[in-house]
Amino acid sequence: MPLGPGLLDELTRILGPDGLVASEEGRLVYECDMHTFYKGAPDVVALPKSTAEVLAIVRLCRRERVPIVPRGSGTGLIGGAMAPHGGVMIGLNRMTRILEIDLANRSATVQPGLINLWLTRAVQERGWFFAPDPSSQMVSSIGGNVSTNAGGPHCLKYGITANHVLGLELVTGAGEVVRLGGKVADHAGYDLTGVAVGSEGTFGLVTTVTVRLLHTAEAVRTILASFGSIETASEAVSAIIAAGIIPAALEMLDELMIQAINAGTGAAYPKDAGAVLLIELDGPRAEVEAQAERVAAICRERGALDVRVARDEAERALLWKGRKEAAGAVGRLAPTYLLQDAVVPRSRLPEIMRELRAIAERHRVQIANVFHAGDGNLHPLILYDDRNPEELERAKAANEALLHACIAMGGTITGEHGVGLDKVKNLSLQYGDADLNFMARLRGIFDPDRIMNPGKLLPSHPACGEGFRPARPRLPEGAWV
Amino acid sequence: MSVLARPIGGALAAIVGQEAVVDDRAACASAAVDGLAPRWIVRPASLDEVSRVLALAWDAELAVVPRGGGHALELGHPPSRLDLVLDLRRLDHVVEYNPDDLTVTVEAGATMEALTARVGARRQLLPLDPGGVERRTLGGLAATNASGPLRARYGTLRDLLLGVRFVQADGVVTWGGAKVVKSVSGYDVPKLMVGALGTLGVLGELTLRLHPAPPFEATWLAAFKDLAAAQAFIARLVDSTVQPNRVELLNRAALGACGAGDAPAAVAVSIATAEEAVRAQGQMVSRFAREAGATLLPLDASFWTAYGRATTPEGAIALAVGTLVTLVGETAAETERAVAAAGPAAAITGSATLGSLRATFPTVEPRAVRALVERLRALVAPVGGSVIIQRAPAAVRAAVDPWGPLEPDAFALMRGLKDEFDAKRVLNPGRFVGGL
């Protein structure tokens, strides 16, 4: 759907000539996020520098009924920041300022394009940090984190992005600027901040974010325990939680992943291990020491082959190195992979791992696993060779099968990456008509014309259609006169 | 009794059974909300019954007030009308408890006491401790977003509610969220339901995140020469590696009500973790107290029980004052003065590291309450704070907006939500912000 020349002129008037990317090759850069499966370049990319500019663009697009796709750093994994229907992409990478740091009130206010890690860097010397730590934190933007409600290894203890957002300035799809929440913790009315976090750009564009900052812990201990099998490692996970210990992070890698990491990085995880557990404890020193001892003992009781405790920051970095470079290391095993993000109740980990093996066999694919074991958040990587179309089909079939398996165990189709375009078709695995209908109507409050990131998060399911209502309960005979 | 009353009563009885519908005038009078007596009290025993009762109410345009333990019925505006009190206390089952996953699903009418008995046996807890919490229902706690001192460590229901099954105003049963501890699929509907006072749907079933019960807890009290000194201590605590369980500010009246001594201001701190870590952190807290001119004294664990009682006195007016952490001392002092100007002494407490204060004082006449609430709203407005009347006689809440002003653009969205999901104003009509 090419845009009319009038609209381009108006956008130029709002942003100036250097605020637009309209060339063919320029727009191609924006055709996908990190889920390169889904491609769709916008007709134009707008790069505003202020809330006022964002607002002017939204009002213009609304008037013209042109779809808007918000984009931060483009590091999402769900086909979120790409334009399947063309339209105007709004890149927020020029809004990167830290507007306020207020440590005494444990908060910071930033623009959405600010890189996640930059915020922590700005406060870490004073002993503070921003808790959400997606693996992309060196490049992903805080606006993007808010949009997808991003998680990370340490959200086992600290929670995901929603738990750290105090307030937002939002330009809604209706073309209004609203200020929701704020530095003060309590507000009257509906928690619109809470429900806007994770709305994947379907409500509007976040132009300012007020976040909670946390004080750095007094001590950190990182432990690496290797096990003969995923099952024994999973039992250790359950035993740690049952002992009343919630580590900051509790990560697991399976055999295939360990091999890939050992071959591809300098991490040197135990070679003969069937599974590796990476456990990080943080908090007051005495607490961490007591818990580290207990965790090491539990791992040994549960048959750990080897338990290593990092003695300093360098050793800690080495233990984490393999985990952090896992996705890259997989490149040695296969030309490409599908990265999945699904959740099962933690207690079902051994079961889902058996199921994953069966799925891999059934579909003749290899699946490597690296995941947040503490909260049951799986990240299976389904390996395939994209030069072989038949192999791709098998990978996709395995991908669907494992989502179904997670749902069957009471889980969810995404733990931290989001829905985007990728999982729109899967949402009805988890929600019924009434639930989807509620969400569609909720979205309509913020974006009445459905111009905001259309096609993402909500399926084009009958329940999401206009006028559709799920069945109401039957009333007794003669109830109404 | 209107022409319609009889067939509706019969229809209600057909849904929930005759014994679960009360239309006796005296009984209905005793279930009045802010002086408005309902025509029926209905006690559904299942979510399906709730759904069918609401479908009927929707068609007949009845005004419905859902209730649990009845502890928060004095929150919000008096209802604009009332036909039916929906008493959810028979929905009291623990539906599913997964100790290995630290999750539990309960029906909305289950009490905290019942839940604690169940999960406490596995040394787990739902860390939520507003005054009188034992007898309150989980649905009521969620609908009112009630919290207590433990929020300093664990957050509020916003952070603990994973999934919610609710019944929309027209009777459609709806689910939002997930039953696992981590999920971002679809909108975070549970967050929308927390604190919404049942105005977008009646809460039926809640899936909650549990936490392991800490092995050891110790509590200390630091008494200060004034609120400013307490503020300095709080600032020091915030900028430290101490990870407290609770940090509560108390003024003189609150201290007295807890029977914990006499001083112009005090801060009660509890730390809960491995015993050696509790001791080590206690020493750090003790040093901060000394630096702020106070001595740290150990308190018995029973202090928190007394504290819960003292912060929710019967018949008193209760205000929730939200401000910045850096202003809690100053805001508490100004609250003392504002209430004193109306006559009584306010007991002021609150989560100091979150800026969430609570003031309780004996009832005074509505005009005086309005004056002091307006004074406090003016005080906290520049920092985006709030003053919410959490409990007061109906006459007071009729004279003073219990919720306070909202940003017009944000309120427009809220009204949009109410229009979309309850256009007929069936659920708690008039009670929520802006009379929604």
PDB file of N, CA, C and O in Angstrom, chain B residues 115-146:
ATOM      1  N   LEU B 115      -6.358 -19.827  53.171  1.00  0.00           N
ATOM      2  CA  LEU B 115      -5.232 -20.017  52.253  1.00  0.00           C
ATOM      3  C   LEU B 115      -3.935 -20.237  53.033  1.00  0.00           C
ATOM      4  O   LEU B 115      -3.136 -21.116  52.722  1.00  0.00           O
ATOM      5  N   THR B 116      -3.751 -19.419  54.071  1.00  0.00           N
ATOM      6  CA  THR B 116      -2.529 -19.519  54.868  1.00  0.00           C
ATOM      7  C   THR B 116      -2.436 -20.892  55.534  1.00  0.00           C
ATOM      8  O   THR B 116      -1.354 -21.485  55.602  1.00  0.00           O
ATOM      9  N   ALA B 117      -3.578 -21.385  56.012  1.00  0.00           N
ATOM     10  CA  ALA B 117      -3.568 -22.698  56.659  1.00  0.00           C
ATOM     11  C   ALA B 117      -3.094 -23.754  55.657  1.00  0.00           C
ATOM     12  O   ALA B 117      -2.315 -24.651  55.997  1.00  0.00           O
ATOM     13  N   ARG B 118      -3.546 -23.617  54.434  1.00  0.00           N
ATOM     14  CA  ARG B 118      -3.198 -24.602  53.418  1.00  0.00           C
ATOM     15  C   ARG B 118      -1.730 -24.509  53.009  1.00  0.00           C
ATOM     16  O   ARG B 118      -1.002 -25.500  53.002  1.00  0.00           O
ATOM     17  N   VAL B 119      -1.266 -23.314  52.658  1.00  0.00           N
ATOM     18  CA  VAL B 119       0.098 -23.207  52.118  1.00  0.00           C
ATOM     19  C   VAL B 119       1.148 -23.099  53.221  1.00  0.00           C
ATOM     20  O   VAL B 119       2.309 -23.447  53.005  1.00  0.00           O
ATOM     21  N   GLY B 120       0.706 -22.643  54.395  1.00  0.00           N
ATOM     22  CA  GLY B 120       1.633 -22.527  55.513  1.00  0.00           C
ATOM     23  C   GLY B 120       2.181 -23.889  55.922  1.00  0.00           C
ATOM     24  O   GLY B 120       3.320 -24.007  56.380  1.00  0.00           O
ATOM     25  N   ALA B 121       1.373 -24.916  55.735  1.00  0.00           N
ATOM     26  CA  ALA B 121       1.801 -26.272  56.081  1.00  0.00           C
ATOM     27  C   ALA B 121       3.007 -26.690  55.243  1.00  0.00           C
ATOM     28  O   ALA B 121       3.772 -27.565  55.634  1.00  0.00           O
ATOM     29  N   ARG B 122       3.158 -26.047  54.092  1.00  0.00           N
ATOM     30  CA  ARG B 122       4.332 -26.349  53.249  1.00  0.00           C
ATOM     31  C   ARG B 122       5.374 -25.245  53.360  1.00  0.00           C
ATOM     32  O   ARG B 122       6.217 -25.084  52.494  1.00  0.00           O
ATOM     33  N   ARG B 123       5.318 -24.466  54.426  1.00  0.00           N
ATOM     34  CA  ARG B 123       6.231 -23.343  54.664  1.00  0.00           C
ATOM     35  C   ARG B 123       6.269 -22.372  53.471  1.00  0.00           C
ATOM     36  O   ARG B 123       7.314 -21.947  53.018  1.00  0.00           O
ATOM     37  N   GLN B 124       5.075 -22.102  52.945  1.00  0.00           N
ATOM     38  CA  GLN B 124       4.952 -21.098  51.898  1.00  0.00           C
ATOM     39  C   GLN B 124       3.962 -20.031  52.352  1.00  0.00           C
ATOM     40  O   GLN B 124       3.214 -20.255  53.309  1.00  0.00           O
ATOM     41  N   LEU B 125       3.976 -18.881  51.679  1.00  0.00           N
ATOM     42  CA  LEU B 125       3.038 -17.833  52.063  1.00  0.00           C
ATOM     43  C   LEU B 125       2.656 -16.960  50.878  1.00  0.00           C
ATOM     44  O   LEU B 125       3.399 -16.864  49.901  1.00  0.00           O
ATOM     45  N   LEU B 126       1.465 -16.379  50.994  1.00  0.00           N
ATOM     46  CA  LEU B 126       1.088 -15.289  50.105  1.00  0.00           C
ATOM     47  C   LEU B 126       1.404 -14.026  50.904  1.00  0.00           C
ATOM     48  O   LEU B 126       0.724 -13.718  51.874  1.00  0.00           O
ATOM     49  N   PRO B 127       2.457 -13.307  50.501  1.00  0.00           N
ATOM     50  CA  PRO B 127       2.932 -12.200  51.339  1.00  0.00           C
ATOM     51  C   PRO B 127       2.078 -10.943  51.212  1.00  0.00           C
ATOM     52  O   PRO B 127       2.405 -10.031  50.475  1.00  0.00           O
ATOM     53  N   LEU B 128       0.987 -10.939  51.925  1.00  0.00           N
ATOM     54  CA  LEU B 128       0.037  -9.846  51.838  1.00  0.00           C
ATOM     55  C   LEU B 128      -0.514  -9.640  53.243  1.00  0.00           C
ATOM     56  O   LEU B 128      -1.106 -10.554  53.805  1.00  0.00           O
ATOM     57  N   ASP B 129      -0.318  -8.456  53.820  1.00  0.00           N
ATOM     58  CA  ASP B 129      -0.649  -8.309  55.235  1.00  0.00           C
ATOM     59  C   ASP B 129      -1.284  -6.969  55.609  1.00  0.00           C
ATOM     60  O   ASP B 129      -0.851  -6.322  56.569  1.00  0.00           O
ATOM     61  N   PRO B 130      -2.321  -6.533  54.890  1.00  0.00           N
ATOM     62  CA  PRO B 130      -3.043  -5.359  55.413  1.00  0.00           C
ATOM     63  C   PRO B 130      -3.725  -5.741  56.723  1.00  0.00           C
ATOM     64  O   PRO B 130      -3.927  -6.937  56.982  1.00  0.00           O
ATOM     65  N   GLY B 131      -4.061  -4.747  57.531  1.00  0.00           N
ATOM     66  CA  GLY B 131      -4.699  -5.030  58.815  1.00  0.00           C
ATOM     67  C   GLY B 131      -5.957  -5.865  58.631  1.00  0.00           C
ATOM     68  O   GLY B 131      -6.716  -5.645  57.698  1.00  0.00           O
ATOM     69  N   GLY B 132      -6.146  -6.844  59.496  1.00  0.00           N
ATOM     70  CA  GLY B 132      -7.347  -7.666  59.450  1.00  0.00           C
ATOM     71  C   GLY B 132      -7.373  -8.649  58.288  1.00  0.00           C
ATOM     72  O   GLY B 132      -8.425  -9.159  57.911  1.00  0.00           O
ATOM     73  N   VAL B 133      -6.190  -8.922  57.707  1.00  0.00           N
ATOM     74  CA  VAL B 133      -6.138  -9.710  56.464  1.00  0.00           C
ATOM     75  C   VAL B 133      -6.696 -11.120  56.619  1.00  0.00           C
ATOM     76  O   VAL B 133      -7.254 -11.676  55.676  1.00  0.00           O
ATOM     77  N   GLU B 134      -6.582 -11.706  57.812  1.00  0.00           N
ATOM     78  CA  GLU B 134      -6.971 -13.110  57.999  1.00  0.00           C
ATOM     79  C   GLU B 134      -8.405 -13.361  57.557  1.00  0.00           C
ATOM     80  O   GLU B 134      -8.700 -14.363  56.927  1.00  0.00           O
ATOM     81  N   ARG B 135      -9.288 -12.441  57.914  1.00  0.00           N
ATOM     82  CA  ARG B 135     -10.706 -12.671  57.638  1.00  0.00           C
ATOM     83  C   ARG B 135     -11.142 -12.100  56.288  1.00  0.00           C
ATOM     84  O   ARG B 135     -12.284 -12.232  55.905  1.00  0.00           O
ATOM     85  N   ARG B 136     -10.240 -11.480  55.594  1.00  0.00           N
ATOM     86  CA  ARG B 136     -10.619 -10.906  54.297  1.00  0.00           C
ATOM     87  C   ARG B 136     -10.527 -11.978  53.208  1.00  0.00           C
ATOM     88  O   ARG B 136      -9.782 -12.930  53.318  1.00  0.00           O
ATOM     89  N   THR B 137     -11.306 -11.783  52.151  1.00  0.00           N
ATOM     90  CA  THR B 137     -11.278 -12.755  51.062  1.00  0.00           C
ATOM     91  C   THR B 137     -10.255 -12.325  50.014  1.00  0.00           C
ATOM     92  O   THR B 137      -9.967 -11.127  49.859  1.00  0.00           O
ATOM     93  N   LEU B 138      -9.747 -13.297  49.282  1.00  0.00           N
ATOM     94  CA  LEU B 138      -8.758 -12.987  48.259  1.00  0.00           C
ATOM     95  C   LEU B 138      -9.355 -12.117  47.157  1.00  0.00           C
ATOM     96  O   LEU B 138      -8.686 -11.226  46.630  1.00  0.00           O
ATOM     97  N   GLY B 139     -10.618 -12.368  46.839  1.00  0.00           N
ATOM     98  CA  GLY B 139     -11.275 -11.545  45.826  1.00  0.00           C
ATOM     99  C   GLY B 139     -11.363 -10.093  46.276  1.00  0.00           C
ATOM    100  O   GLY B 139     -11.090  -9.167  45.507  1.00  0.00           O
ATOM    101  N   GLY B 140     -11.720  -9.897  47.545  1.00  0.00           N
ATOM    102  CA  GLY B 140     -11.826  -8.545  48.082  1.00  0.00           C
ATOM    103  C   GLY B 140     -10.476  -7.857  48.143  1.00  0.00           C
ATOM    104  O   GLY B 140     -10.345  -6.676  47.807  1.00  0.00           O
ATOM    105  N   LEU B 141      -9.465  -8.602  48.545  1.00  0.00           N
ATOM    106  CA  LEU B 141      -8.116  -8.032  48.609  1.00  0.00           C
ATOM    107  C   LEU B 141      -7.662  -7.591  47.216  1.00  0.00           C
ATOM    108  O   LEU B 141      -7.062  -6.529  47.054  1.00  0.00           O
ATOM    109  N   ALA B 142      -7.966  -8.426  46.211  1.00  0.00           N
ATOM    110  CA  ALA B 142      -7.539  -8.097  44.844  1.00  0.00           C
ATOM    111  C   ALA B 142      -8.346  -6.921  44.287  1.00  0.00           C
ATOM    112  O   ALA B 142      -7.788  -6.010  43.679  1.00  0.00           O
ATOM    113  N   ALA B 143      -9.659  -6.936  44.520  1.00  0.00           N
ATOM    114  CA  ALA B 143     -10.513  -5.872  43.971  1.00  0.00           C
ATOM    115  C   ALA B 143     -10.143  -4.512  44.554  1.00  0.00           C
ATOM    116  O   ALA B 143     -10.301  -3.482  43.898  1.00  0.00           O
ATOM    117  N   THR B 144      -9.638  -4.515  45.789  1.00  0.00           N
ATOM    118  CA  THR B 144      -9.300  -3.240  46.435  1.00  0.00           C
ATOM    119  C   THR B 144      -7.795  -2.983  46.452  1.00  0.00           C
ATOM    120  O   THR B 144      -7.340  -1.988  46.978  1.00  0.00           O
ATOM    121  N   ASN B 145      -7.024  -3.897  45.876  1.00  0.00           N
ATOM    122  CA  ASN B 145      -5.557  -3.811  45.888  1.00  0.00           C
ATOM    123  C   ASN B 145      -5.036  -3.479  47.289  1.00  0.00           C
ATOM    124  O   ASN B 145      -4.259  -2.547  47.474  1.00  0.00           O
ATOM    125  N   ALA B 146      -5.480  -4.265  48.245  1.00  0.00           N
ATOM    126  CA  ALA B 146      -5.061  -4.026  49.627  1.00  0.00           C
ATOM    127  C   ALA B 146      -3.637  -4.537  49.835  1.00  0.00           C
ATOM    128  O   ALA B 146      -3.235  -5.540  49.254  1.00  0.00           O
TER     129      ALA B 146
END
